[in-house]
PDB file of C-alpha atoms and ligand atoms in Angstrom:
ATOM      1  CA  MET M   1     -54.342   2.275 196.478  1.00 37.00           C
ATOM      2  CA  ASN M   2     -56.611  -0.706 196.629  1.00 44.00           C
ATOM      3  CA  LYS M   3     -55.358  -3.034 193.900  1.00 48.00           C
ATOM      4  CA  GLN M   4     -58.800  -4.562 193.578  1.00 50.00           C
ATOM      5  CA  SER M   5     -60.724  -1.315 193.187  1.00 59.00           C
ATOM      6  CA  ASN M   6     -61.338  -1.934 189.474  1.00 79.00           C
ATOM      7  CA  LEU M   7     -63.183  -5.109 190.423  1.00 86.00           C
ATOM      8  CA  GLY M   8     -65.988  -3.084 192.000  1.00 85.00           C
ATOM      9  CA  PRO M   9     -67.449  -3.488 195.483  1.00 88.00           C
ATOM     10  CA  VAL M  10     -67.512  -6.688 197.476  1.00 92.00           C
ATOM     11  CA  VAL M  11     -70.866  -8.306 196.644  1.00 94.00           C
ATOM     12  CA  GLY M  12     -70.779 -11.473 198.692  1.00 95.00           C
ATOM     13  CA  GLN M  13     -68.733 -14.036 200.519  1.00 95.00           C
ATOM     14  CA  LEU M  14     -67.969 -17.672 199.964  1.00 95.00           C
ATOM     15  CA  ALA M  15     -66.264 -19.711 202.670  1.00 93.00           C
ATOM     16  CA  GLY M  16     -64.661 -16.559 204.047  1.00 90.00           C
ATOM     17  CA  THR M  17     -63.540 -15.221 200.663  1.00 91.00           C
ATOM     18  CA  ASP M  18     -64.779 -11.849 199.354  1.00 92.00           C
ATOM     19  CA  ILE M  19     -66.580 -11.923 196.017  1.00 94.00           C
ATOM     20  CA  TYR M  20     -66.269  -9.142 193.419  1.00 93.00           C
ATOM     21  CA  ALA M  21     -68.642  -9.220 190.446  1.00 94.00           C
ATOM     22  CA  ASN M  22     -68.411  -5.972 188.551  1.00 93.00           C
ATOM     23  CA  GLN M  23     -70.809  -7.127 185.839  1.00 93.00           C
ATOM     24  CA  LEU M  24     -73.791  -6.912 188.193  1.00 94.00           C
ATOM     25  CA  GLN M  25     -76.461  -4.379 187.290  1.00 87.00           C
ATOM     26  CA  ARG M  26     -74.922  -3.592 183.884  1.00 89.00           C
ATOM     27  CA  LYS M  27     -78.390  -3.724 182.432  1.00 82.00           C
ATOM     28  CA  ASN M  28     -78.703  -3.786 178.630  1.00 78.00           C
ATOM     29  CA  SER M  29     -74.981  -3.802 178.188  1.00 79.00           C
ATOM     30  CA  GLY M  30     -74.261  -7.505 178.426  1.00 82.00           C
ATOM     31  CA  TRP M  31     -70.714  -8.078 179.520  1.00 88.00           C
ATOM     32  CA  GLY M  32     -69.607  -5.019 177.532  1.00 86.00           C
ATOM     33  CA  GLY M  33     -67.250  -7.030 175.346  1.00 87.00           C
ATOM     34  CA  GLY M  34     -65.169  -7.597 178.459  1.00 90.00           C
ATOM     35  CA  LYS M  35     -65.213  -4.016 179.693  1.00 87.00           C
ATOM     36  CA  TYR M  36     -67.502  -4.844 182.613  1.00 90.00           C
ATOM     37  CA  THR M  37     -65.908  -8.139 183.569  1.00 91.00           C
ATOM     38  CA  PRO M  38     -62.540  -7.173 185.019  1.00 89.00           C
ATOM     39  CA  SER M  39     -60.339  -9.732 186.636  1.00 92.00           C
ATOM     40  CA  ASP M  40     -57.290  -9.282 188.825  1.00 90.00           C
ATOM     41  CA  GLY M  41     -55.311 -11.723 186.698  1.00 91.00           C
ATOM     42  CA  GLN M  42     -55.611 -14.314 189.452  1.00 89.00           C
ATOM     43  CA  ASP M  43     -59.043 -15.599 188.452  1.00 87.00           C
ATOM     44  CA  THR M  44     -60.614 -13.409 191.192  1.00 75.00           C
ATOM     45  CA  ASN M  45     -58.325 -14.668 193.924  1.00 68.00           C
ATOM     46  CA  ARG M  46     -55.382 -12.336 194.361  1.00 63.00           C
ATOM     47  CA  ALA M  47     -54.103 -12.582 197.923  1.00 65.00           C
ATOM     48  CA  GLN M  48     -56.750 -15.116 198.816  1.00 74.00           C
ATOM     49  CA  PRO M  49     -56.355 -18.881 198.907  1.00 79.00           C
ATOM     50  CA  PRO M  50     -58.655 -20.859 196.602  1.00 87.00           C
ATOM     51  CA  VAL M  51     -62.103 -21.442 198.027  1.00 89.00           C
ATOM     52  CA  ARG M  52     -62.361 -24.879 199.529  1.00 92.00           C
ATOM     53  CA  LYS M  53     -64.769 -26.081 202.223  1.00 96.00           C
ATOM     54  CA  LEU M  54     -64.763 -29.812 202.769  1.00 96.00           C
ATOM     55  CA  THR M  55     -66.668 -31.465 205.587  1.00 97.00           C
ATOM     56  CA  PRO M  56     -67.074 -35.145 206.406  1.00 97.00           C
ATOM     57  CA  THR M  57     -70.887 -35.027 206.312  1.00 97.00           C
ATOM     58  CA  ALA M  58     -72.082 -32.927 203.339  1.00 98.00           C
ATOM     59  CA  LYS M  59     -74.063 -34.820 200.714  1.00 98.00           C
ATOM     60  CA  SER M  60     -73.468 -32.262 197.970  1.00 98.00           C
ATOM     61  CA  ILE M  61     -70.590 -30.164 196.702  1.00 98.00           C
ATOM     62  CA  VAL M  62     -70.400 -27.051 194.535  1.00 98.00           C
ATOM     63  CA  ILE M  63     -67.436 -27.192 192.137  1.00 98.00           C
ATOM     64  CA  TYR M  64     -66.923 -24.030 190.087  1.00 98.00           C
ATOM     65  CA  TRP M  65     -64.558 -21.783 188.213  1.00 97.00           C
ATOM     66  CA  SER M  66     -64.987 -18.009 187.851  1.00 97.00           C
ATOM     67  CA  ARG M  67     -62.861 -15.286 186.280  1.00 96.00           C
ATOM     68  CA  SER M  68     -64.820 -12.122 187.023  1.00 95.00           C
ATOM     69  CA  GLY M  69     -66.945 -13.233 189.974  1.00 95.00           C
ATOM     70  CA  SER M  70     -70.486 -13.711 188.635  1.00 97.00           C
ATOM     71  CA  THR M  71     -70.337 -17.505 188.694  1.00 98.00           C
ATOM     72  CA  GLU M  72     -68.674 -17.347 192.101  1.00 97.00           C
ATOM     73  CA  LEU M  73     -71.578 -15.280 193.422  1.00 98.00           C
ATOM     74  CA  LEU M  74     -74.051 -17.800 192.018  1.00 98.00           C
ATOM     75  CA  ALA M  75     -71.989 -20.582 193.628  1.00 98.00           C
ATOM     76  CA  SER M  76     -72.234 -18.784 196.974  1.00 98.00           C
ATOM     77  CA  LYS M  77     -76.034 -18.758 196.720  1.00 98.00           C
ATOM     78  CA  LEU M  78     -76.148 -22.478 196.050  1.00 98.00           C
ATOM     79  CA  VAL M  79     -73.785 -23.220 198.912  1.00 98.00           C
ATOM     80  CA  ALA M  80     -75.951 -21.145 201.257  1.00 97.00           C
ATOM     81  CA  ALA M  81     -79.192 -22.753 200.078  1.00 97.00           C
ATOM     82  CA  THR M  82     -77.981 -26.360 200.112  1.00 98.00           C
ATOM     83  CA  ASP M  83     -75.299 -26.346 202.814  1.00 97.00           C
ATOM     84  CA  SER M  84     -72.948 -27.894 200.294  1.00 98.00           C
ATOM     85  CA  ASP M  85     -69.224 -28.243 200.479  1.00 98.00           C
ATOM     86  CA  VAL M  86     -67.363 -26.141 197.938  1.00 97.00           C
ATOM     87  CA  LEU M  87     -64.314 -26.468 195.721  1.00 97.00           C
ATOM     88  CA  GLU M  88     -62.946 -23.760 193.457  1.00 96.00           C
ATOM     89  CA  ILE M  89     -61.210 -24.984 190.316  1.00 96.00           C
ATOM     90  CA  THR M  90     -57.762 -23.425 190.028  1.00 94.00           C
ATOM     91  CA  LEU M  91     -55.388 -23.211 187.092  1.00 95.00           C
ATOM     92  CA  ALA M  92     -51.627 -23.622 186.837  1.00 93.00           C
ATOM     93  CA  GLN M  93     -51.596 -20.289 184.977  1.00 95.00           C
ATOM     94  CA  PRO M  94     -54.521 -17.920 185.618  1.00 95.00           C
ATOM     95  CA  TYR M  95     -55.951 -15.964 182.699  1.00 96.00           C
ATOM     96  CA  PRO M  96     -54.549 -12.425 182.296  1.00 94.00           C
ATOM     97  CA  ALA M  97     -56.356  -9.460 183.849  1.00 92.00           C
ATOM     98  CA  ASP M  98     -56.661  -7.952 180.376  1.00 92.00           C
ATOM     99  CA  TYR M  99     -59.843  -9.094 178.624  1.00 94.00           C
ATOM    100  CA  MET M 100     -58.411  -9.059 175.085  1.00 94.00           C
ATOM    101  CA  GLN M 101     -55.472 -11.203 176.182  1.00 95.00           C
ATOM    102  CA  THR M 102     -57.903 -13.533 177.944  1.00 96.00           C
ATOM    103  CA  LEU M 103     -59.962 -13.747 174.775  1.00 96.00           C
ATOM    104  CA  ASP M 104     -56.880 -14.501 172.642  1.00 97.00           C
ATOM    105  CA  ARG M 105     -55.792 -17.259 174.975  1.00 98.00           C
ATOM    106  CA  ALA M 106     -59.305 -18.718 175.291  1.00 98.00           C
ATOM    107  CA  ASN M 107     -59.762 -18.685 171.509  1.00 98.00           C
ATOM    108  CA  PHE M 108     -56.428 -20.410 170.986  1.00 98.00           C
ATOM    109  CA  GLU M 109     -57.263 -23.055 173.597  1.00 98.00           C
ATOM    110  CA  ARG M 110     -60.657 -23.680 172.054  1.00 98.00           C
ATOM    111  CA  GLU M 111     -59.495 -23.811 168.451  1.00 98.00           C
ATOM    112  CA  SER M 112     -56.519 -26.041 169.229  1.00 98.00           C
ATOM    113  CA  ASN M 113     -58.472 -28.135 171.742  1.00 96.00           C
ATOM    114  CA  THR M 114     -55.860 -27.535 174.454  1.00 97.00           C
ATOM    115  CA  PRO M 115     -57.759 -26.507 177.587  1.00 97.00           C
ATOM    116  CA  PRO M 116     -55.659 -24.997 180.389  1.00 97.00           C
ATOM    117  CA  GLU M 117     -53.650 -27.064 182.814  1.00 97.00           C
ATOM    118  CA  LEU M 118     -55.337 -27.273 186.210  1.00 95.00           C
ATOM    119  CA  GLN M 119     -53.628 -26.895 189.539  1.00 93.00           C
ATOM    120  CA  LEU M 120     -56.102 -28.847 191.574  1.00 92.00           C
ATOM    121  CA  ARG M 121     -56.031 -31.676 194.042  1.00 90.00           C
ATOM    122  CA  LEU M 122     -59.424 -33.287 193.730  1.00 95.00           C
ATOM    123  CA  PRO M 123     -60.769 -34.542 197.058  1.00 95.00           C
ATOM    124  CA  ASP M 124     -62.466 -37.906 197.291  1.00 97.00           C
ATOM    125  CA  LEU M 125     -65.987 -37.253 195.980  1.00 97.00           C
ATOM    126  CA  SER M 126     -67.506 -40.543 197.113  1.00 97.00           C
ATOM    127  CA  GLN M 127     -69.544 -38.977 199.970  1.00 98.00           C
ATOM    128  CA  TYR M 128     -71.450 -36.666 197.589  1.00 98.00           C
ATOM    129  CA  GLU M 129     -74.739 -37.603 195.927  1.00 97.00           C
ATOM    130  CA  THR M 130     -75.030 -34.296 194.062  1.00 97.00           C
ATOM    131  CA  VAL M 131     -72.340 -32.217 192.363  1.00 97.00           C
ATOM    132  CA  TYR M 132     -73.298 -28.669 191.358  1.00 98.00           C
ATOM    133  CA  LEU M 133     -70.984 -27.677 188.498  1.00 98.00           C
ATOM    134  CA  GLY M 134     -70.475 -23.937 187.891  1.00 98.00           C
ATOM    135  CA  PHE M 135     -69.004 -22.347 184.770  1.00 98.00           C
ATOM    136  CA  GLN M 136     -69.674 -19.612 182.197  1.00 98.00           C
ATOM    137  CA  THR M 137     -70.386 -19.271 178.478  1.00 98.00           C
ATOM    138  CA  TRP M 138     -67.276 -18.494 176.466  1.00 98.00           C
ATOM    139  CA  ALA M 139     -67.650 -18.076 172.706  1.00 97.00           C
ATOM    140  CA  MET M 140     -71.096 -19.636 172.949  1.00 98.00           C
ATOM    141  CA  THR M 141     -69.736 -22.844 174.422  1.00 98.00           C
ATOM    142  CA  LEU M 142     -68.389 -24.226 177.688  1.00 98.00           C
ATOM    143  CA  SER M 143     -65.547 -22.133 179.142  1.00 98.00           C
ATOM    144  CA  GLN M 144     -62.137 -23.756 178.796  1.00 98.00           C
ATOM    145  CA  PRO M 145     -61.444 -24.264 182.532  1.00 98.00           C
ATOM    146  CA  MET M 146     -64.596 -26.359 183.000  1.00 98.00           C
ATOM    147  CA  LYS M 147     -63.701 -28.288 179.863  1.00 98.00           C
ATOM    148  CA  ALA M 148     -60.319 -29.036 181.452  1.00 98.00           C
ATOM    149  CA  PHE M 149     -61.963 -30.118 184.713  1.00 98.00           C
ATOM    150  CA  LEU M 150     -64.352 -32.532 182.999  1.00 97.00           C
ATOM    151  CA  THR M 151     -61.595 -33.904 180.786  1.00 96.00           C
ATOM    152  CA  ASP M 152     -59.285 -34.524 183.756  1.00 97.00           C
ATOM    153  CA  PHE M 153     -61.773 -35.520 186.436  1.00 96.00           C
ATOM    154  CA  GLY M 154     -65.084 -36.359 184.721  1.00 95.00           C
ATOM    155  CA  ASP M 155     -64.889 -39.993 185.728  1.00 92.00           C
ATOM    156  CA  ALA M 156     -65.141 -38.944 189.401  1.00 94.00           C
ATOM    157  CA  LEU M 157     -68.732 -37.899 188.612  1.00 94.00           C
ATOM    158  CA  ALA M 158     -69.911 -41.405 187.741  1.00 90.00           C
ATOM    159  CA  GLY M 159     -73.074 -42.379 189.584  1.00 89.00           C
ATOM    160  CA  LYS M 160     -73.817 -38.847 190.769  1.00 93.00           C
ATOM    161  CA  LYS M 161     -76.522 -36.344 190.069  1.00 94.00           C
ATOM    162  CA  VAL M 162     -74.728 -33.525 188.249  1.00 95.00           C
ATOM    163  CA  ALA M 163     -76.462 -30.145 188.329  1.00 98.00           C
ATOM    164  CA  PRO M 164     -74.917 -27.572 185.953  1.00 98.00           C
ATOM    165  CA  PHE M 165     -75.168 -23.847 186.669  1.00 98.00           C
ATOM    166  CA  GLU M 166     -73.898 -21.218 184.308  1.00 98.00           C
ATOM    167  CA  THR M 167     -73.579 -17.464 183.900  1.00 98.00           C
ATOM    168  CA  GLU M 168     -73.407 -15.716 180.545  1.00 97.00           C
ATOM    169  CA  GLY M 169     -73.126 -12.248 179.066  1.00 94.00           C
ATOM    170  CA  GLY M 170     -76.562 -11.944 177.522  1.00 92.00           C
ATOM    171  CA  TYR M 171     -76.347 -14.480 174.703  1.00 93.00           C
ATOM    172  CA  GLY M 172     -77.280 -17.612 176.583  1.00 95.00           C
ATOM    173  CA  SER M 173     -75.740 -20.981 177.171  1.00 97.00           C
ATOM    174  CA  GLY M 174     -74.891 -21.871 173.574  1.00 98.00           C
ATOM    175  CA  GLU M 175     -73.722 -25.443 173.235  1.00 98.00           C
ATOM    176  CA  SER M 176     -72.266 -25.735 176.747  1.00 97.00           C
ATOM    177  CA  ILE M 177     -74.523 -28.526 177.950  1.00 96.00           C
ATOM    178  CA  ARG M 178     -74.037 -30.595 174.811  1.00 94.00           C
ATOM    179  CA  VAL M 179     -70.256 -30.284 175.275  1.00 95.00           C
ATOM    180  CA  ILE M 180     -70.556 -31.503 178.877  1.00 95.00           C
ATOM    181  CA  GLN M 181     -72.593 -34.490 177.723  1.00 92.00           C
ATOM    182  CA  ASN M 182     -70.055 -35.233 174.975  1.00 91.00           C
ATOM    183  CA  ILE M 183     -67.029 -35.096 177.273  1.00 93.00           C
ATOM    184  CA  LEU M 184     -68.647 -37.256 179.926  1.00 90.00           C
ATOM    185  CA  GLY M 185     -69.819 -39.611 177.178  1.00 86.00           C
ATOM    186  CA  THR M 186     -66.324 -40.039 175.735  1.00 84.00           C
ATOM    187  CA  LYS M 187     -64.978 -40.734 179.207  1.00 77.00           C
ATOM    188  CA  GLY M 188     -67.429 -43.582 179.543  1.00 71.00           C
ATOM    189  CA  VAL M 189     -69.153 -41.982 182.523  1.00 72.00           C
ATOM    190  CA  GLY M 190     -72.325 -43.807 181.734  1.00 67.00           C
ATOM    191  CA  LYS M 191     -74.292 -43.257 184.902  1.00 64.00           C
ATOM    192  CA  VAL M 192     -74.120 -39.491 185.333  1.00 75.00           C
ATOM    193  CA  SER M 193     -77.571 -38.025 185.521  1.00 82.00           C
ATOM    194  CA  LEU M 194     -77.470 -34.440 184.332  1.00 92.00           C
ATOM    195  CA  THR M 195     -80.250 -32.144 185.579  1.00 96.00           C
ATOM    196  CA  VAL M 196     -81.666 -29.221 183.654  1.00 97.00           C
ATOM    197  CA  PRO M 197     -79.153 -26.367 183.878  1.00 98.00           C
ATOM    198  CA  LEU M 198     -79.563 -23.096 185.756  1.00 98.00           C
ATOM    199  CA  VAL M 199     -78.528 -20.309 183.349  1.00 98.00           C
ATOM    200  CA  ILE M 200     -78.362 -16.749 184.713  1.00 98.00           C
ATOM    201  CA  ASP M 201     -77.180 -13.567 183.047  1.00 96.00           C
ATOM    202  CA  GLY M 202     -73.960 -12.549 184.787  1.00 96.00           C
ATOM    203  CA  ASN M 203     -75.258  -9.003 185.216  1.00 95.00           C
ATOM    204  CA  ARG M 204     -78.174 -10.027 187.416  1.00 96.00           C
ATOM    205  CA  VAL M 205     -76.983 -12.867 189.623  1.00 97.00           C
ATOM    206  CA  ASP M 206     -77.685 -10.608 192.604  1.00 97.00           C
ATOM    207  CA  GLU M 207     -81.410 -10.687 191.857  1.00 96.00           C
ATOM    208  CA  ALA M 208     -81.679 -14.361 190.961  1.00 97.00           C
ATOM    209  CA  ASP M 209     -82.649 -15.761 194.363  1.00 97.00           C
ATOM    210  CA  ASP M 210     -86.145 -16.797 193.233  1.00 98.00           C
ATOM    211  CA  GLU M 211     -84.792 -18.545 190.125  1.00 98.00           C
ATOM    212  CA  VAL M 212     -82.186 -20.326 192.221  1.00 98.00           C
ATOM    213  CA  ALA M 213     -84.856 -21.517 194.671  1.00 98.00           C
ATOM    214  CA  ALA M 214     -87.212 -22.635 191.865  1.00 98.00           C
ATOM    215  CA  TRP M 215     -84.413 -24.523 190.111  1.00 98.00           C
ATOM    216  CA  LEU M 216     -83.374 -26.276 193.326  1.00 98.00           C
ATOM    217  CA  THR M 217     -86.976 -27.363 193.889  1.00 98.00           C
ATOM    218  CA  ARG M 218     -87.276 -28.547 190.296  1.00 98.00           C
ATOM    219  CA  ILE M 219     -84.119 -30.657 190.285  1.00 97.00           C
ATOM    220  CA  ALA M 220     -84.875 -32.148 193.709  1.00 95.00           C
ATOM    221  CA  LYS M 221     -87.775 -34.103 192.176  1.00 82.00           C
TER     222      LYS M 221
HETATM  223  C1  LIG N   1     -63.267 -15.038 176.943  1.00 67.78           C
HETATM  224  C2  LIG N   1     -64.733 -14.726 177.163  1.00 67.78           C
HETATM  225  C3  LIG N   1     -65.681 -15.082 176.215  1.00 67.78           C
HETATM  226  C4  LIG N   1     -67.043 -14.838 176.430  1.00 67.78           C
HETATM  227  N1  LIG N   1     -67.954 -15.243 175.489  1.00 67.78           N
HETATM  228  C5  LIG N   1     -69.282 -15.045 175.728  1.00 67.78           C
HETATM  229  C6  LIG N   1     -70.269 -15.486 174.785  1.00 67.78           C
HETATM  230  O1  LIG N   1     -69.960 -16.054 173.726  1.00 67.78           O
HETATM  231  N2  LIG N   1     -71.576 -15.258 175.072  1.00 67.78           N
HETATM  232  C7  LIG N   1     -71.978 -14.665 176.238  1.00 67.78           C
HETATM  233  O2  LIG N   1     -73.174 -14.503 176.449  1.00 67.78           O
HETATM  234  N3  LIG N   1     -71.061 -14.221 177.146  1.00 67.78           N
HETATM  235  C8  LIG N   1     -69.741 -14.410 176.929  1.00 67.78           C
HETATM  236  N4  LIG N   1     -68.813 -13.979 177.857  1.00 67.78           N
HETATM  237  C9  LIG N   1     -69.299 -13.314 179.075  1.00 67.78           C
HETATM  238  C10 LIG N   1     -69.311 -14.260 180.285  1.00 67.78           C
HETATM  239  O3  LIG N   1     -69.999 -15.454 179.993  1.00 67.78           O
HETATM  240  C11 LIG N   1     -70.007 -13.581 181.457  1.00 67.78           C
HETATM  241  O4  LIG N   1     -69.412 -12.331 181.696  1.00 67.78           O
HETATM  242  C12 LIG N   1     -69.967 -14.453 182.704  1.00 67.78           C
HETATM  243  O5  LIG N   1     -70.949 -14.033 183.622  1.00 67.78           O
HETATM  244  C13 LIG N   1     -68.588 -14.410 183.356  1.00 67.78           C
HETATM  245  O6  LIG N   1     -68.552 -15.282 184.447  1.00 67.78           O
HETATM  246  P1  LIG N   1     -67.487 -15.086 185.626  1.00 67.78           P
HETATM  247  O7  LIG N   1     -67.705 -13.687 186.155  1.00 67.78           O
HETATM  248  O8  LIG N   1     -67.831 -16.132 186.622  1.00 67.78           O
HETATM  249  O9  LIG N   1     -66.121 -15.264 185.054  1.00 67.78           O
HETATM  250  C14 LIG N   1     -67.457 -14.186 177.624  1.00 67.78           C
HETATM  251  C15 LIG N   1     -66.496 -13.798 178.574  1.00 67.78           C
HETATM  252  C16 LIG N   1     -65.151 -14.065 178.350  1.00 67.78           C
HETATM  253  C17 LIG N   1     -64.134 -13.647 179.391  1.00 67.78           C
END
């Protein structure tokens, strides 16, 4: 039996890795309280190494984390459109496959302000002018893994154009962007210029090509 069958069909590829995003086309049902956003308990990467494409010449990089694939699919579109390098954020302990257990852990981490430990070797970012940062809305704020990334590595973004992109389950971005600004502010990363965010419902990332293109044009100005 295919262990990944509950993740739905393969909907894309990123640096040779298959993308599953079961939330796609769940119109009017949001993320179904977790029902439509299965994970394999490996943050979408069972049996696959973390996504990482680093070249000596790229001027931009897409750095993202995704549990159930929607943000990863959006990341793949940005990589294709901008020819960016790509780095998947990975955790020491992935969130459980079970949504309720994921929710419990995420709530605990948020309420106790203890974001998850990362398992990530950050490459030298000095060649990049633009960093596209991909994450998702959790409890109407920034998801805990991106909070951990910014807390640990936010200073590496100094002097760069940071372009946030986000997927959500039908309720919008919440306070995510304000939290990013706050974390970078407390780290003294004074010169980050944050663009307007791209926010896409996780159930329709597959039909967001026009929005992606319009956003890229807008933030290029
Ligand atoms: C723990 C958890 C909490 C969530 N909280 C919200 C929320 O408050 N509002 C919302 O619109 N979507 C919420 N979602 C839905 C996700 O934002 C949405 O499914 C997103 O597209 C998932 O991205 P991913 O597939 O890259 O992991 C939540 C999902 C999880 C797993």
